[in-house]
XYZ file of C-alpha atoms in Angstrom:
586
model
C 19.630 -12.412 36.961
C 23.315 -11.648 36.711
C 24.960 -9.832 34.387
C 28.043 -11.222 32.688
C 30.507 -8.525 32.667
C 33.187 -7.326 29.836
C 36.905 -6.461 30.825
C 37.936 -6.255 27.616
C 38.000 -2.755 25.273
C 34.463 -1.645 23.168
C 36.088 -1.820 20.103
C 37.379 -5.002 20.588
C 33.635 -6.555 21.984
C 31.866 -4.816 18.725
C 34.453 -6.063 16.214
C 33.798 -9.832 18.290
C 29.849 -9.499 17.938
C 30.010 -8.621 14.223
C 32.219 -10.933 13.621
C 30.596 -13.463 15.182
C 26.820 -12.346 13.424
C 28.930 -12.750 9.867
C 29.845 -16.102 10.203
C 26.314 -17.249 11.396
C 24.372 -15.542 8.310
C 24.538 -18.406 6.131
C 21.748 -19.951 8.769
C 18.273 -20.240 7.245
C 16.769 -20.496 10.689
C 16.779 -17.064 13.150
C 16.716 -19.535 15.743
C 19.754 -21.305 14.778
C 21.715 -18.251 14.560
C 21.055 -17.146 17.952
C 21.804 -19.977 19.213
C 25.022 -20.212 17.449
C 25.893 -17.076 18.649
C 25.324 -17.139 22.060
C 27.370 -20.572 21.821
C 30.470 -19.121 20.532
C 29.237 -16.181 23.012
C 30.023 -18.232 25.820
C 33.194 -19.688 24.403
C 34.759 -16.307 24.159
C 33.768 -15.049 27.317
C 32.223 -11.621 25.916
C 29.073 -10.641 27.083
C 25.763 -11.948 25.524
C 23.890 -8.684 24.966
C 20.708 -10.606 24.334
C 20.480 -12.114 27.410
C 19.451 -8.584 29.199
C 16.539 -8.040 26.610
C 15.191 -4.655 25.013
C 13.164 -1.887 26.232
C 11.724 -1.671 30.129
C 14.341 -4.767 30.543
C 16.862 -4.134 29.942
C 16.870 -0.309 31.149
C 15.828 -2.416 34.648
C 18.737 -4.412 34.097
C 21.132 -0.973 34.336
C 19.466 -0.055 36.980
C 20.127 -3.360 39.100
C 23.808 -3.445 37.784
C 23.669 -0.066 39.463
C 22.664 -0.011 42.154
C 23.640 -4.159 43.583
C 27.108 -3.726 42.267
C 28.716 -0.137 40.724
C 27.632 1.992 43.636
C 28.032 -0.534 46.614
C 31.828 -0.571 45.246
C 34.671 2.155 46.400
C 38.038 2.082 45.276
C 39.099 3.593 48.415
C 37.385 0.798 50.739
C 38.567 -2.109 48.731
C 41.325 -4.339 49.244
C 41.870 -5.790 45.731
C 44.489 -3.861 44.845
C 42.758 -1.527 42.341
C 43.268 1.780 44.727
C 47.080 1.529 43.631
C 46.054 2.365 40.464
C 44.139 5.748 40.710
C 46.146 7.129 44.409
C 50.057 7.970 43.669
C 52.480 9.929 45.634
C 55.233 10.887 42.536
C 54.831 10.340 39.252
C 57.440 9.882 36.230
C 59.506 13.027 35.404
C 58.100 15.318 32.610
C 61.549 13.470 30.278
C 60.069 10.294 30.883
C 56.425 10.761 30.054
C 57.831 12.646 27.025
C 60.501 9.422 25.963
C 59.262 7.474 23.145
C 59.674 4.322 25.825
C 56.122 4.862 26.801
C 53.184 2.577 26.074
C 51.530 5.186 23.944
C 54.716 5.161 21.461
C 54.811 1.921 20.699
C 54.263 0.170 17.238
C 50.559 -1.536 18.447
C 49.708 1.991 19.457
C 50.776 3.076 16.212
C 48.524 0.659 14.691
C 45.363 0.918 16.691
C 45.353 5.117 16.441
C 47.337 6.111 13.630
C 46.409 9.979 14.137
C 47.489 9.964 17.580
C 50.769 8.181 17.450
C 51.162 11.039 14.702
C 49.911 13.646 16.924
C 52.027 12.757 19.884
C 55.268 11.920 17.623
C 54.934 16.218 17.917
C 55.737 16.230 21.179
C 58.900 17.600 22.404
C 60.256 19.558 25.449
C 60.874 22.572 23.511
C 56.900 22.789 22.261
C 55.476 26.211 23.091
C 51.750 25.460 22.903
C 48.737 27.537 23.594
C 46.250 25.329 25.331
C 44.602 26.223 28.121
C 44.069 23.752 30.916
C 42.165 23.747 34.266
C 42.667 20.418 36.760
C 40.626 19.890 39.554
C 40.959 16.821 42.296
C 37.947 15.973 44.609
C 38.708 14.227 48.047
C 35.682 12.091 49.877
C 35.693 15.077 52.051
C 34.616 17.483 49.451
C 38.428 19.122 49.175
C 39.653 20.457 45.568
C 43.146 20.755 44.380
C 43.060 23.309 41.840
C 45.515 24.078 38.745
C 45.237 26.363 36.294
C 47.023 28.207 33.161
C 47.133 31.860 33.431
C 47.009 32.090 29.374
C 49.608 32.378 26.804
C 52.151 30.040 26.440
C 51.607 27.010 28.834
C 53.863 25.709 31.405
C 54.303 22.208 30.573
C 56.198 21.511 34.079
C 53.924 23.204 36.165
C 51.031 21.347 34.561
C 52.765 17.868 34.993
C 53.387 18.955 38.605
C 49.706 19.092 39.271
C 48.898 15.792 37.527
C 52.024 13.291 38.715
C 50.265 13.186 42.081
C 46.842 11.885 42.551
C 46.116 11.297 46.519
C 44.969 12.631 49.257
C 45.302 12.116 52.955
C 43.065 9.211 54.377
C 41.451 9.795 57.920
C 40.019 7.378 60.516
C 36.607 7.189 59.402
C 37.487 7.088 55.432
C 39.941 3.839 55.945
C 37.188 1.198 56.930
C 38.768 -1.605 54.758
C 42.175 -0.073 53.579
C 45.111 1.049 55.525
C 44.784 4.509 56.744
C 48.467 5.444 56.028
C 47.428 4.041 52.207
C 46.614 7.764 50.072
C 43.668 7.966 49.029
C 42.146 7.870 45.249
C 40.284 11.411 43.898
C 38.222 12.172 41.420
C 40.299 14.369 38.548
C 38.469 16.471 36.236
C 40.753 18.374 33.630
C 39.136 20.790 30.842
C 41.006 21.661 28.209
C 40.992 24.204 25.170
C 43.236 23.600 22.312
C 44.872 19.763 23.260
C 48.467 19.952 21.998
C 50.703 16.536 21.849
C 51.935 17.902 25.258
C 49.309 18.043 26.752
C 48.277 15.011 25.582
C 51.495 12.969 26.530
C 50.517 14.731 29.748
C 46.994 13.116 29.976
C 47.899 9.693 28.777
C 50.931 9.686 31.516
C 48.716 10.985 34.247
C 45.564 8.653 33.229
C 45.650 4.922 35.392
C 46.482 2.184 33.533
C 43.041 0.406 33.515
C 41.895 3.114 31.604
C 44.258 4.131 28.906
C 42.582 1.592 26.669
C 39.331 3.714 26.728
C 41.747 7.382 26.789
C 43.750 6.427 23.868
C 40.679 5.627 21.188
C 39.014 8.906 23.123
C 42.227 10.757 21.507
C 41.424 9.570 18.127
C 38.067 10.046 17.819
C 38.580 13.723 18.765
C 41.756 13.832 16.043
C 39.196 12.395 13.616
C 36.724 14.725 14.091
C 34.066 12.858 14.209
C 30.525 12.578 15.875
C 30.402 9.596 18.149
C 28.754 8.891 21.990
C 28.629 5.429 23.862
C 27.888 4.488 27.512
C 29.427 1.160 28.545
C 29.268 -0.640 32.139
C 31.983 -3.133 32.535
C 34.253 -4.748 35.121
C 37.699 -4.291 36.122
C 39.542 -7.312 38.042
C 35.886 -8.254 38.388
C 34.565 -11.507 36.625
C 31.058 -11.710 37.985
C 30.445 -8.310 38.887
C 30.234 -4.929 37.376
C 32.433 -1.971 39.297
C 33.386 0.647 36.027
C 31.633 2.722 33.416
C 32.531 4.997 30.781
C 30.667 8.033 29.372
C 31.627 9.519 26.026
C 31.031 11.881 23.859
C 31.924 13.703 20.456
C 30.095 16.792 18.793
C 31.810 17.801 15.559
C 31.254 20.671 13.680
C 31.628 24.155 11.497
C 32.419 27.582 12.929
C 31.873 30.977 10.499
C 32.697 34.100 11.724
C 30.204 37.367 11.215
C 32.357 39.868 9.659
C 35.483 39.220 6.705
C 38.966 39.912 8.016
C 42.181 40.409 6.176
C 44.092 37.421 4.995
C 47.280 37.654 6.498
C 45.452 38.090 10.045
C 43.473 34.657 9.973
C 44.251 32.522 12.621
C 45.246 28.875 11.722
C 45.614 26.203 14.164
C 48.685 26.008 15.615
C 48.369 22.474 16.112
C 47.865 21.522 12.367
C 44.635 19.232 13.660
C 41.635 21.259 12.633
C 41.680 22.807 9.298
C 40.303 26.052 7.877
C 39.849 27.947 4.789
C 38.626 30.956 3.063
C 34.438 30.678 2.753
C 32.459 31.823 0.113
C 32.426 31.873 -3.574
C 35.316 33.601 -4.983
C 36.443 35.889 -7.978
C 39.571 35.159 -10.280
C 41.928 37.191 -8.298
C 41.201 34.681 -5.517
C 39.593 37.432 -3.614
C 35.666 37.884 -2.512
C 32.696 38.184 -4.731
C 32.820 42.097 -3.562
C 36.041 42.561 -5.822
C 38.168 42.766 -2.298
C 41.064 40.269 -3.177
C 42.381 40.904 0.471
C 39.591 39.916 3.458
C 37.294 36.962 3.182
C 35.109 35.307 5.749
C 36.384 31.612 7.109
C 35.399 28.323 7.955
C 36.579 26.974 10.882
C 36.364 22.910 12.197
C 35.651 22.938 15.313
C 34.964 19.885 18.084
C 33.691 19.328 21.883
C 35.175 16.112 23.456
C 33.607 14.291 26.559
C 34.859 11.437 28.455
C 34.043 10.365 32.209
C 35.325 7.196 33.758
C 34.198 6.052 37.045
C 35.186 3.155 39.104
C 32.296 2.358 42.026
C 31.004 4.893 43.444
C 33.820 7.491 44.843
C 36.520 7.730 42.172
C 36.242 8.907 38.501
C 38.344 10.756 35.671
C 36.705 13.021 33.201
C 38.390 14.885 30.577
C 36.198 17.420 28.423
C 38.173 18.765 25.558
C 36.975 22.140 23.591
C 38.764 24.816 20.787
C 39.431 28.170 20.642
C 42.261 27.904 18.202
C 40.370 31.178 15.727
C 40.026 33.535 19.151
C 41.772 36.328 17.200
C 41.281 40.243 17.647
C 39.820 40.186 14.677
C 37.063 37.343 15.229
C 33.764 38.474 16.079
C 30.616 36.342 16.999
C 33.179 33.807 18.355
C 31.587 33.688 22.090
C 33.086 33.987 25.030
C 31.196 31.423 27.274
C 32.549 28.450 28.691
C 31.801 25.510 27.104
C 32.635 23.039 30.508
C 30.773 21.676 32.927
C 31.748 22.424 36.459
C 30.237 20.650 39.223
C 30.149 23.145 41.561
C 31.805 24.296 45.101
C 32.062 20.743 46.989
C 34.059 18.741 44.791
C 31.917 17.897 42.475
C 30.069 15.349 45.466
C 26.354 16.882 45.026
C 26.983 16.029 40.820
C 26.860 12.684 40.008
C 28.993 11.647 36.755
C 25.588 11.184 35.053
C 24.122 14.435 36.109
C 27.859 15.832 35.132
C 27.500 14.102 31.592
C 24.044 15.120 30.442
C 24.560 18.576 31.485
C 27.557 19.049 29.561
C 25.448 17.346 26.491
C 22.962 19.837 26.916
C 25.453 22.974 27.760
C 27.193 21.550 24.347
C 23.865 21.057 22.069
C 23.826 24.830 23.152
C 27.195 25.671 21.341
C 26.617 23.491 19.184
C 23.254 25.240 17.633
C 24.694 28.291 18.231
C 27.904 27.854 15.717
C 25.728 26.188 12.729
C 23.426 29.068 12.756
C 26.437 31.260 11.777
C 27.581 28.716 9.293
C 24.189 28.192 7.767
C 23.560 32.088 7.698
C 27.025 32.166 5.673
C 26.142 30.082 3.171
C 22.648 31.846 2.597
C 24.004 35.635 2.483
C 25.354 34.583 -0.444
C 21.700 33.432 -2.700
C 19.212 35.884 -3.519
C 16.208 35.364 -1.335
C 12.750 35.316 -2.438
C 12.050 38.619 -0.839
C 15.378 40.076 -2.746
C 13.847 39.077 -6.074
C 10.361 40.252 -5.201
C 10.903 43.461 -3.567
C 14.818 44.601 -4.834
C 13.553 47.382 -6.479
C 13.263 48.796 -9.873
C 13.958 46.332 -12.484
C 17.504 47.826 -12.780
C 18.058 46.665 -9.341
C 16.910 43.115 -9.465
C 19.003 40.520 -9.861
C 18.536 38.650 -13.280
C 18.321 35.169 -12.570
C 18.397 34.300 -16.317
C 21.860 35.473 -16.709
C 25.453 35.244 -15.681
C 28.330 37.688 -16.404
C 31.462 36.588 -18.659
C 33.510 35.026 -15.327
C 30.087 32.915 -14.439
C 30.093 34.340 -10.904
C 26.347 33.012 -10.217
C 27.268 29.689 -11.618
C 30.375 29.662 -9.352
C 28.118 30.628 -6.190
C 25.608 28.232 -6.820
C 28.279 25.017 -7.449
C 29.575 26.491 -4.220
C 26.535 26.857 -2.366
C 25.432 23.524 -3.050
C 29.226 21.729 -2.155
C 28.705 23.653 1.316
C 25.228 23.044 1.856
C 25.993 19.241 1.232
C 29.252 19.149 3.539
C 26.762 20.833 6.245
C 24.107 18.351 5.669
C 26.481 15.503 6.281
C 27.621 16.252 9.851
C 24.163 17.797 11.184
C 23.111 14.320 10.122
C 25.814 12.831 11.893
C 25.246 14.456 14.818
C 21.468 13.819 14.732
C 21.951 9.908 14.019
C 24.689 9.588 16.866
C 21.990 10.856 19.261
C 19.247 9.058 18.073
C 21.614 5.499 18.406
C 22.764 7.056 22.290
C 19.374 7.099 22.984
C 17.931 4.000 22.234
C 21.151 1.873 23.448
C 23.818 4.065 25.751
C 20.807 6.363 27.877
C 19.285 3.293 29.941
C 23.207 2.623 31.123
C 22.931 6.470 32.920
C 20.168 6.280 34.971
C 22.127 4.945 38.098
C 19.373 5.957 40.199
C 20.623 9.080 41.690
C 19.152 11.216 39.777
C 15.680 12.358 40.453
C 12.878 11.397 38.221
C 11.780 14.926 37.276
C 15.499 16.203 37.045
C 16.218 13.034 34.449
C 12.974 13.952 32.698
C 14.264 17.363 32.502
C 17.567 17.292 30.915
C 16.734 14.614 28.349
C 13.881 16.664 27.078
C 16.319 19.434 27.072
C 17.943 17.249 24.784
C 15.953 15.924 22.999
C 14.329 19.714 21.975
C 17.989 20.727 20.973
C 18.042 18.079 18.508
C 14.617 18.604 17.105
C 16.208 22.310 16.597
C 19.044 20.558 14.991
C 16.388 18.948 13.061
C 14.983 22.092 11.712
C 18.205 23.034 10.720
C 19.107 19.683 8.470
C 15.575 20.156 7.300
C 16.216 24.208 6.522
C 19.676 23.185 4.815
C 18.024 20.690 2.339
C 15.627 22.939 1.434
C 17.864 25.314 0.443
C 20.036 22.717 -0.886
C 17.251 22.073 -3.829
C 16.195 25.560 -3.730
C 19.535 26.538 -5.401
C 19.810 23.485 -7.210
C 16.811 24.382 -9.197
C 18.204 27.744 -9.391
C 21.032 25.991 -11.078
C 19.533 24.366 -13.477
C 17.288 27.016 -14.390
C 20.416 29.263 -14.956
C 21.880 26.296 -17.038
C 18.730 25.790 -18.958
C 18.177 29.778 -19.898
C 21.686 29.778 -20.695
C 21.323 27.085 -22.788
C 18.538 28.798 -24.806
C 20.048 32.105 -25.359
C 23.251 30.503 -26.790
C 20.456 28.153 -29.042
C 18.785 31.664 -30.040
C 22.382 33.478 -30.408
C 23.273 30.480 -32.561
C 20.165 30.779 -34.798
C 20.861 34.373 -34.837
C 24.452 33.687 -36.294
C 23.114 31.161 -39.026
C 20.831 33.795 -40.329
C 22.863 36.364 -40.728
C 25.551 33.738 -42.484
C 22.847 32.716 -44.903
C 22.357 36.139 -45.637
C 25.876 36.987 -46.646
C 26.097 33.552 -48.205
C 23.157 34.984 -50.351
C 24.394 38.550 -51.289
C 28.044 36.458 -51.955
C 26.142 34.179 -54.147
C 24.453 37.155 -56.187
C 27.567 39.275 -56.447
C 29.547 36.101 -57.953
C 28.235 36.349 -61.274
C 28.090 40.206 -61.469
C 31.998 39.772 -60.796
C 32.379 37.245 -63.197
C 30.450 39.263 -65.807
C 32.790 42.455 -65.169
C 35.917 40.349 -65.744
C 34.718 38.999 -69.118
C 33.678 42.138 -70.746
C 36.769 43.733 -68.815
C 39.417 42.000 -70.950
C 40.757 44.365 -73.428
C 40.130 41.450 -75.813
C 36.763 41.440 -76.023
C 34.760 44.551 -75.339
C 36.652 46.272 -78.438
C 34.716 43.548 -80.533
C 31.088 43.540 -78.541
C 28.835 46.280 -78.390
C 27.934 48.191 -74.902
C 24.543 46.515 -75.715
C 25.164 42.796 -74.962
C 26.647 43.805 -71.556
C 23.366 45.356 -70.854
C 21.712 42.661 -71.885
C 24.152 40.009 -69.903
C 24.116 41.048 -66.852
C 20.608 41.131 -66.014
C 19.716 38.341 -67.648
C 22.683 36.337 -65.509
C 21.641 38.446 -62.322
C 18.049 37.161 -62.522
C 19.054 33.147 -63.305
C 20.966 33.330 -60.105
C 18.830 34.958 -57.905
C 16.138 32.476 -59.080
C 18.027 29.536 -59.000
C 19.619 30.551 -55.392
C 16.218 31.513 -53.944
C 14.834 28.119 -55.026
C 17.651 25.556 -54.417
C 15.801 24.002 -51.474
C 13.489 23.099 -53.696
C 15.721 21.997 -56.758
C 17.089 19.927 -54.004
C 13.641 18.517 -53.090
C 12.791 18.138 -56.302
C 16.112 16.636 -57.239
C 15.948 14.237 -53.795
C 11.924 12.904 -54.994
C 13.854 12.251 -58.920
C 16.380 10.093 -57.441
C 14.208 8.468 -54.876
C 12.107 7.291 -57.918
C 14.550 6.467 -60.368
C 15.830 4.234 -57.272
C 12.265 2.550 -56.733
C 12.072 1.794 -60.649
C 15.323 0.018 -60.660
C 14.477 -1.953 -57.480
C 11.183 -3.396 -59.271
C 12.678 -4.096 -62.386
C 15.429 -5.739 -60.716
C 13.113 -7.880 -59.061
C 10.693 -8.433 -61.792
């Protein structure tokens, strides 16, 4: 059975296939929608999906696409004209990649990858950018043209030196089709820390043109920092046959440092693509919980890019993109390691691009665990553990949980807690999910055969185990998530009672002076009467002794039982109300 093959972009084919599902959901019948859509299938000449099946089919359907038409193709044995795009002598001068002339500048480029166009419109000669780059070329003969920064401020012309010439010398028994005085088409593998628009101006001009429509979207998923992977097999200037495939990967993620360091030495990135910030829950003076208004910990975005493109069975292009934009001397628990994959000592020839791409998947998973322990550590240095309440000593020493302090510092680290613990949450689970949708649709595409079973086995249960780590991690984070959420509310609830009892507290002590007011206000009024110089010459000492008790005791007895003159008054009027009713009626 042969497969129908797709020139045309991913993005393009999935936007075509939902489109093409919307318009057929109207349909009562399931069988009337398929076969509306593999109708207008045909009439648009994309690829019917369904035709290949699920499960052990299709994965056997990869596997013949492999090996009857992907491998049995080389770009340097072909006459069809597709070696002129990979094998060039001289490239464009470093002005002309950089003019705004180029494909990548235009105003459909500027549509399709908004954060690109904007990242490259940063490009200039004068840019002094920190990446750091290492570009490797593989002959058929197992030869390796080698490139790399020496650190510090990168050489943009040296760089696009390396890259404006991709060929190598053909011999007699490597030209069995093509014209031996033709160049011959490598295999490029670049790794790069930091991308700056340069270097990525750099890239896109160096990159063939039958595969800048799978770089450029590669560009801005990595801007976007996002968590993506897909495996496609496709043709190029093919229309029966299958002769290309693309691998390609995103991991994106949080980076927290071990130890605080002073504000004014916290290293941004000098790109303006990732962003960072001060981490933790903060006093007023905008300094740390500590009282230190001038160190703080960080959070750091950080990404790892992979993308491998590979015509037949000799030529490919694979860029792997990582960040190091915090390395500061005053970083610690960074890592030093080398996040790349390198095939080893012959040219990458005994590493296949699908041995190359799940081992940098599993050499990334690595990293990857790595960086949200630190992050998820962070976040819970900051709440009291069980252990802390249980066993923080004397019960001067333990933290009241019941109580907050007059700038609501444990209100302020639990609403922060819970913000970070959600943020984290959201991209494990990205990650997670984007593996769990490579494996059931882009891993079959892989396994090209060249791989051995029990190697294959090996590195997807590699895999697989890193993401059941992963896993435990989500799974750790939500608990804590609600851990400190009903820490929260607890906080909010006893708070809530002890202003209720302060505010019962307050009334009573108001009725009490209201009381003492109350009895003083006719003693007063009784001392201003028989103070007038007008009448105590005519009344005798004796009636103000007998006065002011008598008025004392009426008004302590009347105020100590006006709730019930009130009730009493309230039970009058309610029946004075009833007899008027009923003889209104009557």
């Amino acid at each position: 059975m042969s497969a129908t093959v797709d020139r045309r972009p991913d993005f393009i084919e999935q936007a075509w296939i939902a489109l093409l599902a919307a318009l057929t959901q109207h349909r009562q019948s399931p069988d009337e929608q398929s076969q509306d859509i593999r109708a207008l299938l045909r009439a648009s000449g994309l690829p019917n999906h369904s035709s290949i099946g699920t499960g052990r089919d299709r994965n056997a359907e990869y596997k013949r696409q492999w090996e009857e038409e992907i491998l049995p193709y080389r770009v340097n044995r072909n006459t069809d004209g597709l070696l002129r795009a990979f094998a060039w002598r001289n490239g464009r001068s470093l002005e002309q990649v950089l003019s705004p002339e180029r494909a990548w500048n235009s105003w459909s480029y500027r549509a399709s990858y908004p954060k690109l166009s904007a990242f490259l419109a940063q490009a200039s000669l004068s840019e002094k950018s920190k990446s750091q780059v290492l570009a490797e070329d593989f002959g058929e003969d197992g030869s390796v043209a080698k490139w790399e920064s020496t650190g510090g401020i990168l050489d943009h012309a040296s760089l696009w030196e390396a890259l404006r010439s991709r060929c190598f010398a053909r011999s007699e028994d490597t030209a069995d089709v093509a014209d031996v005085n033709e160049p011959g088409a490598p295999s490029r593998m670049l790794r790069v820390v930091d991308l700056s628009p340069v270097v990525a101006s750099l890239l896109l001009g160096s990159t063939p043109k039958v595969n800048l429509y799978s770089i450029a979207p590669f560009f801005e998923r990595y801007l976007g920092f996002s968590n993506w992977g897909k495996a496609s097999l496709f043709g190029i200037r093919s229309n029966e046959r299958a002769n290309a495939f693309t691998f390609e990967y995103h991991f994106a993620f949080y980076f927290v440092p071990k130890s605080p360091m002073d504000i004014s030495l916290a290293m941004k990135d000098f790109r303006g693509v990732r962003k960072m910030a001060p981490f933790g829950p903060f006093s007023e003076s905008g300094g740390r919980p500590d009282g230190d208004p001038t160190s703080s910990r960080y959070i750091y975005e950080e990404q790892l890019s992979f993308i491998l493109i590979g015509q037949g069975s000799d030529v490919y292009t694979c860029y792997q993109l990582a960040e190091k934009y915090f390395i500061g001397p005053y970083v610690t628990g960074a890592g030093r390691g080398s996040v790349f994959v390198h095939p080893g000592l012959k040219g990458g020839a005994a590493w296949t691009p699908s041995a190359i791409f799940l081992s940098w998947i599993m050499l990334a998973l690595h990293h990857v665990r790595w960086r949200w322990q630190s992050a998820i550590e962070a976040v819970d240095a900051q709440i009291d553990s069980p252990s802390q309440i249980i066993f923080g000593g004397n019960n001067d020493h333990r933290p009241d949980l019941l109580s907050d302090d007059s700038q609501f510092s444990r209100s302020k680290t639990y609403f922060w807690a819970l913000q970070a613990y959600k943020m984290f949450e959201e991209k494990l689970g990205e990650t997670i999910s984007c593996w769990a949708d490579f494996r059931q649709t882009g891993l079959g595409k892989l396994h090209d055969g060249r791989m051995a079973d029990e190697d294959w086995l090996s590195t997807t249960r590699s895999i697989d185990k890193a993401i059941e780590m992963l896993t435990e991690k989500l799974e750790w984070v939500q608990r804590k998530s609600a851990e400190v959420r009903n820490l929260r509310d607890g906080l909010i609830g006893a708070s809530s009672l002890f202003d209720s009892r302060t505010t019962v507290r307050q009334g009573d002590n108001i009725r009490l002076l209201t009381y003492v007011t109350l009895l003083f206000l006719p003693l007063s009024f009784c001392t201003s009467i028989f103070g007038m110089q007008t009448i105590l010459p005519s009344l005798p000492v004796k009636a103000f002794a007998i006065t002011m008790p008598v008025v004392t005791l009426s008004t302590a007895i009347l105020v100590f039982n006006l709730q019930n003159l009130l009730d009493i008054w309230e039970r009058i009027s309610q029946e004075i109300t009833l007899r008027m009713r009923s003889f209104m009626r009557g």
